């Protein structure tokens, strides 16, 4: 079992930044992929960014490319999502996810999901 705890969401003005954090605990040795997706109630997951925990290869959705940066601190079993140049359409619930892999780019299939953190971009 892997437990994921997110933090760092909040409300920000357009053009602002937020940094989301996700701390993993439990059977972390089984994790090969970590990432973030967004999801509104009743809607499908939309993958945002993912990272291969061994090697650090990253994947980004087209909407996140150039504005978001996913990174990791393996010593802390923590993944970060730096979100810059935020837009109102970025507002959503953001979830951290982890998976044994080996395919990391498809966040739709990640099996471990955190409770989520709300991101609101409004003037």
Coordinates of N, CA and C in Angstrom, one line a residue:
X1 N 0.8 -1.2 0.0 CA 0.0 0.0 0.0 C 0.9 1.2 0.0
X2 N 0.5 2.2 -0.8 CA 1.2 3.5 -0.9 C 0.3 4.6 -0.5
X3 N 0.7 5.4 0.4 CA -0.1 6.6 0.8 C 0.5 7.9 0.2
X4 N -0.3 8.7 -0.3 CA 0.1 10.0 -0.9 C -0.6 11.1 -0.3
X5 N 0.2 12.1 0.2 CA -0.4 13.3 0.8 C 0.1 14.5 0.1
X6 N -0.9 15.3 -0.5 CA -0.6 16.5 -1.3 C -0.7 17.7 -0.4
X7 N 0.0 18.7 -0.8 CA -0.1 20.0 -0.1 C 0.3 21.1 -1.1
X8 N 0.0 22.4 -0.8 CA 0.4 23.5 -1.6 C -0.6 24.1 -2.5
X9 N -1.8 23.6 -2.5 CA -2.8 24.2 -3.3 C -3.3 25.5 -2.7
X10 N -4.2 26.3 -3.4 CA -4.7 27.5 -2.9 C -5.2 28.4 -4.0
X11 N -5.4 29.6 -3.6 CA -6.0 30.6 -4.6 C -4.9 31.6 -5.0
X12 N -4.8 31.9 -6.3 CA -3.8 32.8 -6.8 C -4.4 33.6 -7.9
X13 N -3.8 34.7 -8.2 CA -4.2 35.6 -9.3 C -3.6 35.1 -10.6
X14 N -4.3 35.4 -11.7 CA -3.7 35.0 -13.0 C -2.3 35.5 -13.2
X15 N -1.5 34.7 -13.7 CA -0.1 35.0 -13.8 C 0.8 34.6 -12.6
X16 N 0.1 34.2 -11.6 CA 0.8 33.8 -10.4 C 1.4 32.4 -10.4
X17 N 1.9 31.9 -9.3 CA 2.6 30.6 -9.2 C 2.1 29.9 -8.0
X18 N 2.1 28.6 -8.1 CA 1.9 27.7 -6.9 C 2.9 26.5 -7.0
X19 N 3.2 26.0 -5.9 CA 4.1 24.8 -5.9 C 3.3 23.7 -5.1
X20 N 3.0 22.6 -5.8 CA 2.3 21.5 -5.1 C 3.4 20.5 -4.7
X21 N 3.1 19.9 -3.5 CA 4.0 18.8 -3.0 C 3.2 17.6 -2.8
X22 N 3.9 16.4 -3.0 CA 3.2 15.1 -2.7 C 4.3 14.2 -2.1
X23 N 3.9 13.9 -0.8 CA 4.8 13.0 0.0 C 4.3 11.6 -0.1
X24 N 5.1 10.6 -0.4 CA 4.7 9.2 -0.5 C 5.2 8.5 0.7
X25 N 4.4 7.5 1.2 CA 4.8 6.7 2.3 C 4.3 5.3 2.1
X26 N 4.8 4.4 2.9 CA 4.3 3.0 2.7 C 5.3 2.2 1.8
X27 N 4.8 1.4 0.9 CA 5.7 0.6 0.1 C 6.2 1.4 -1.1
X28 N 7.0 2.4 -0.8 CA 7.6 3.4 -1.8 C 8.6 2.7 -2.7
X29 N 9.2 1.6 -2.3 CA 10.1 0.9 -3.2 C 9.4 0.4 -4.4
X30 N 8.1 0.2 -4.4 CA 7.3 -0.3 -5.5 C 7.0 0.7 -6.6
X31 N 7.3 2.0 -6.2 CA 6.9 3.1 -7.1 C 7.9 3.3 -8.2
X32 N 7.5 3.3 -9.5 CA 8.4 3.7 -10.6 C 7.9 4.9 -11.3
X33 N 6.7 5.3 -11.1 CA 6.1 6.5 -11.7 C 5.4 7.3 -10.7
X34 N 5.5 8.6 -10.8 CA 4.7 9.6 -10.0 C 4.3 10.7 -10.9
X35 N 3.1 11.3 -10.6 CA 2.6 12.3 -11.4 C 1.5 13.1 -10.8
X36 N 0.9 14.0 -11.6 CA -0.2 14.8 -11.2 C -1.2 14.8 -12.3
X37 N -2.5 14.7 -11.9 CA -3.6 14.9 -12.9 C -4.6 15.8 -12.2
X38 N -5.4 16.4 -13.0 CA -6.5 17.2 -12.6 C -7.8 16.5 -12.9
X39 N -8.8 16.8 -12.1 CA -10.1 16.2 -12.3 C -11.2 17.0 -11.6
X40 N -12.2 17.3 -12.3 CA -13.4 18.0 -11.8 C -14.4 16.9 -11.4
X41 N -15.3 17.2 -10.5 CA -16.3 16.2 -10.2 C -17.1 15.7 -11.4
X42 N -17.2 14.4 -11.5 CA -17.9 13.8 -12.6 C -17.2 13.8 -14.0
X43 N -16.0 14.3 -14.0 CA -15.2 14.4 -15.2 C -14.1 13.4 -15.2
X44 N -13.5 13.1 -16.4 CA -12.4 12.2 -16.5 C -11.1 12.9 -16.0
X45 N -10.1 12.1 -15.6 CA -8.8 12.6 -15.3 C -8.2 13.2 -16.5
X46 N -7.4 14.3 -16.3 CA -6.6 14.9 -17.3 C -5.2 15.0 -16.8
X47 N -4.3 14.2 -17.4 CA -3.0 14.1 -17.0 C -2.3 15.5 -17.2
X48 N -1.4 15.8 -16.2 CA -0.7 17.1 -16.2 C 0.8 16.9 -16.4
X49 N 1.4 16.1 -15.6 CA 2.8 15.8 -15.7 C 3.1 14.5 -14.9
X50 N 4.2 13.9 -15.4 CA 4.6 12.6 -14.7 C 6.1 12.6 -14.8
X51 N 6.7 11.7 -13.9 CA 8.1 11.6 -13.8 C 8.5 10.1 -13.5
X52 N 9.5 9.6 -14.1 CA 10.0 8.3 -13.8 C 10.9 8.5 -12.6
X53 N 10.6 7.8 -11.5 CA 11.4 8.0 -10.3 C 12.8 7.5 -10.4
X54 N 13.1 6.6 -11.3 CA 14.5 6.2 -11.5 C 14.9 6.8 -12.9
X55 N 15.7 7.8 -12.8 CA 16.2 8.4 -14.0 C 15.7 9.8 -14.3
X56 N 14.4 10.0 -13.8 CA 13.9 11.4 -13.8 C 13.3 11.8 -15.1
X57 N 13.0 10.9 -16.1 CA 12.4 11.3 -17.3 C 11.0 11.9 -17.0
X58 N 10.7 13.0 -17.7 CA 9.5 13.7 -17.4 C 8.5 13.7 -18.6
X59 N 7.3 13.8 -18.3 CA 6.2 13.9 -19.4 C 5.3 15.0 -19.0
X60 N 4.8 15.8 -20.0 CA 3.9 16.9 -19.7 C 2.8 16.9 -20.7
X61 N 1.6 17.3 -20.2 CA 0.5 17.6 -21.1 C 0.8 18.8 -21.9
X62 N 0.2 18.9 -23.1 CA 0.5 20.1 -23.9 C 0.2 21.4 -23.2
X63 N -0.9 21.4 -22.4 CA -1.3 22.6 -21.7 C -0.3 23.0 -20.6
X64 N 0.5 22.0 -20.1 CA 1.4 22.3 -19.0 C 2.9 22.6 -19.5
X65 N 3.1 22.2 -20.7 CA 4.5 22.3 -21.3 C 4.9 23.8 -21.2
X66 N 6.1 24.1 -20.7 CA 6.6 25.4 -20.6 C 6.1 26.2 -19.4
X67 N 5.1 25.8 -18.7 CA 4.6 26.5 -17.6 C 4.7 25.8 -16.3
X68 N 4.7 24.4 -16.4 CA 4.8 23.6 -15.2 C 6.1 22.8 -15.2
X69 N 6.6 22.5 -14.0 CA 7.8 21.7 -13.9 C 7.6 20.7 -12.8
X70 N 7.7 19.4 -13.2 CA 7.6 18.4 -12.2 C 9.1 18.0 -11.8
X71 N 9.3 17.7 -10.5 CA 10.6 17.4 -10.0 C 10.4 16.4 -8.8
X72 N 11.5 15.9 -8.3 CA 11.4 14.9 -7.2 C 12.6 15.0 -6.3
X73 N 12.3 14.6 -5.1 CA 13.4 14.5 -4.1 C 13.3 13.0 -3.6
X74 N 14.1 12.2 -4.2 CA 13.9 10.7 -3.8 C 14.2 10.4 -2.4
X75 N 15.1 11.2 -1.8 CA 15.5 11.0 -0.4 C 14.2 11.2 0.5
X76 N 13.3 12.1 0.1 CA 12.1 12.4 0.9 C 10.9 11.7 0.3
X77 N 11.1 11.0 -0.8 CA 9.9 10.3 -1.4 C 8.8 11.4 -1.7
X78 N 9.3 12.5 -2.3 CA 8.4 13.6 -2.5 C 8.5 14.1 -4.0
X79 N 7.4 14.4 -4.6 CA 7.3 14.9 -5.9 C 6.7 16.3 -5.8
X80 N 7.2 17.2 -6.7 CA 6.7 18.6 -6.7 C 6.2 18.9 -8.1
X81 N 5.2 19.9 -8.1 CA 4.7 20.4 -9.3 C 4.8 21.9 -9.2
X82 N 5.8 22.6 -9.8 CA 5.8 24.0 -9.9 C 5.0 24.5 -11.0
X83 N 4.0 25.3 -10.7 CA 3.0 25.8 -11.6 C 3.2 27.3 -11.8
X84 N 3.6 27.8 -12.9 CA 3.9 29.2 -13.2 C 2.9 29.7 -14.2
X85 N 2.8 31.0 -14.3 CA 2.0 31.7 -15.3 C 0.6 31.1 -15.3
X86 N 0.0 30.9 -14.2 CA -1.3 30.3 -14.0 C -2.4 31.1 -14.7
X87 N -3.4 30.4 -15.2 CA -4.5 30.9 -15.9 C -5.8 30.5 -15.2
X88 N -6.9 31.2 -15.3 CA -8.1 30.8 -14.7 C -8.5 29.4 -15.1
X89 N -8.3 29.0 -16.3 CA -8.6 27.6 -16.8 C -7.8 26.5 -16.2
X90 N -6.8 26.9 -15.4 CA -6.0 25.9 -14.7 C -6.7 25.5 -13.4
X91 N -7.7 26.2 -13.0 CA -8.4 25.9 -11.8 C -9.0 24.6 -11.8
X92 N -8.8 23.8 -10.7 CA -9.3 22.4 -10.7 C -8.8 21.8 -9.4
X93 N -9.3 20.6 -9.1 CA -8.7 19.8 -8.1 C -7.5 19.0 -8.7
X94 N -6.4 19.1 -8.1 CA -5.2 18.4 -8.6 C -4.8 17.2 -7.6
X95 N -4.6 16.1 -8.3 CA -4.3 14.9 -7.5 C -2.9 14.4 -7.8
X96 N -2.2 13.9 -6.8 CA -1.0 13.2 -7.0 C -1.3 11.7 -7.2
X97 N -0.5 11.1 -8.0 CA -0.7 9.7 -8.2 C 0.7 9.0 -8.4
X98 N 0.7 7.7 -8.0 CA 1.9 6.9 -8.1 C 1.5 5.5 -8.7
X99 N 2.5 4.9 -9.3 CA 2.3 3.6 -9.9 C 3.5 2.8 -10.0
X100 N 3.4 1.4 -10.0 CA 4.6 0.6 -10.2 C 5.2 0.7 -11.6
X101 N 4.4 1.2 -12.6 CA 4.9 1.3 -13.9 C 4.8 -0.1 -14.7
X102 N 5.5 -0.3 -15.7 CA 6.6 0.6 -16.2 C 6.3 1.7 -17.1
X103 N 5.0 1.8 -17.5 CA 4.5 2.9 -18.4 C 4.2 4.1 -17.5
X104 N 4.9 5.2 -17.6 CA 4.7 6.3 -16.7 C 3.8 7.4 -17.4
X105 N 3.7 7.5 -18.7 CA 3.1 8.7 -19.3 C 1.6 8.6 -19.2
X106 N 1.0 7.5 -18.9 CA -0.5 7.4 -18.9 C -1.0 7.5 -17.5
X107 N -1.3 8.7 -17.1 CA -1.8 8.9 -15.7 C -3.2 8.3 -15.5
X108 N -3.9 8.1 -16.6 CA -5.2 7.5 -16.4 C -5.2 6.1 -15.7
X109 N -4.1 5.5 -15.7 CA -4.0 4.1 -15.2 C -3.2 4.0 -13.9
X110 N -2.8 5.1 -13.3 CA -2.1 5.1 -12.1 C -3.0 4.5 -11.0
X111 N -2.5 3.6 -10.2 CA -3.3 2.9 -9.2 C -3.4 3.5 -7.8
X112 N -2.4 4.4 -7.5 CA -2.4 5.0 -6.1 C -2.7 6.5 -6.3
X113 N -3.7 7.0 -5.6 CA -4.1 8.4 -5.8 C -4.3 9.0 -4.4
X114 N -3.8 10.3 -4.3 CA -4.0 11.0 -3.1 C -5.3 11.6 -3.0
X115 N -5.5 12.5 -1.9 CA -6.9 13.1 -1.7 C -7.1 14.3 -2.5
X116 N -6.1 14.9 -3.1 CA -6.2 16.0 -3.9 C -6.0 17.3 -3.2
X117 N -5.7 18.4 -4.0 CA -5.6 19.7 -3.4 C -6.1 20.7 -4.5
X118 N -6.9 21.6 -4.0 CA -7.6 22.6 -4.9 C -6.7 23.7 -5.3
X119 N -6.7 24.0 -6.6 CA -6.0 25.1 -7.2 C -7.1 26.0 -7.8
X120 N -7.1 27.3 -7.4 CA -8.1 28.2 -7.9 C -7.3 29.4 -8.4
X121 N -7.5 29.8 -9.7 CA -6.9 31.0 -10.3 C -7.9 32.0 -10.6
X122 N -8.0 33.1 -9.9 CA -9.0 34.0 -10.1 C -8.5 35.4 -9.7
X123 N -9.0 36.4 -10.4 CA -8.7 37.8 -10.1 C -9.7 38.4 -9.1

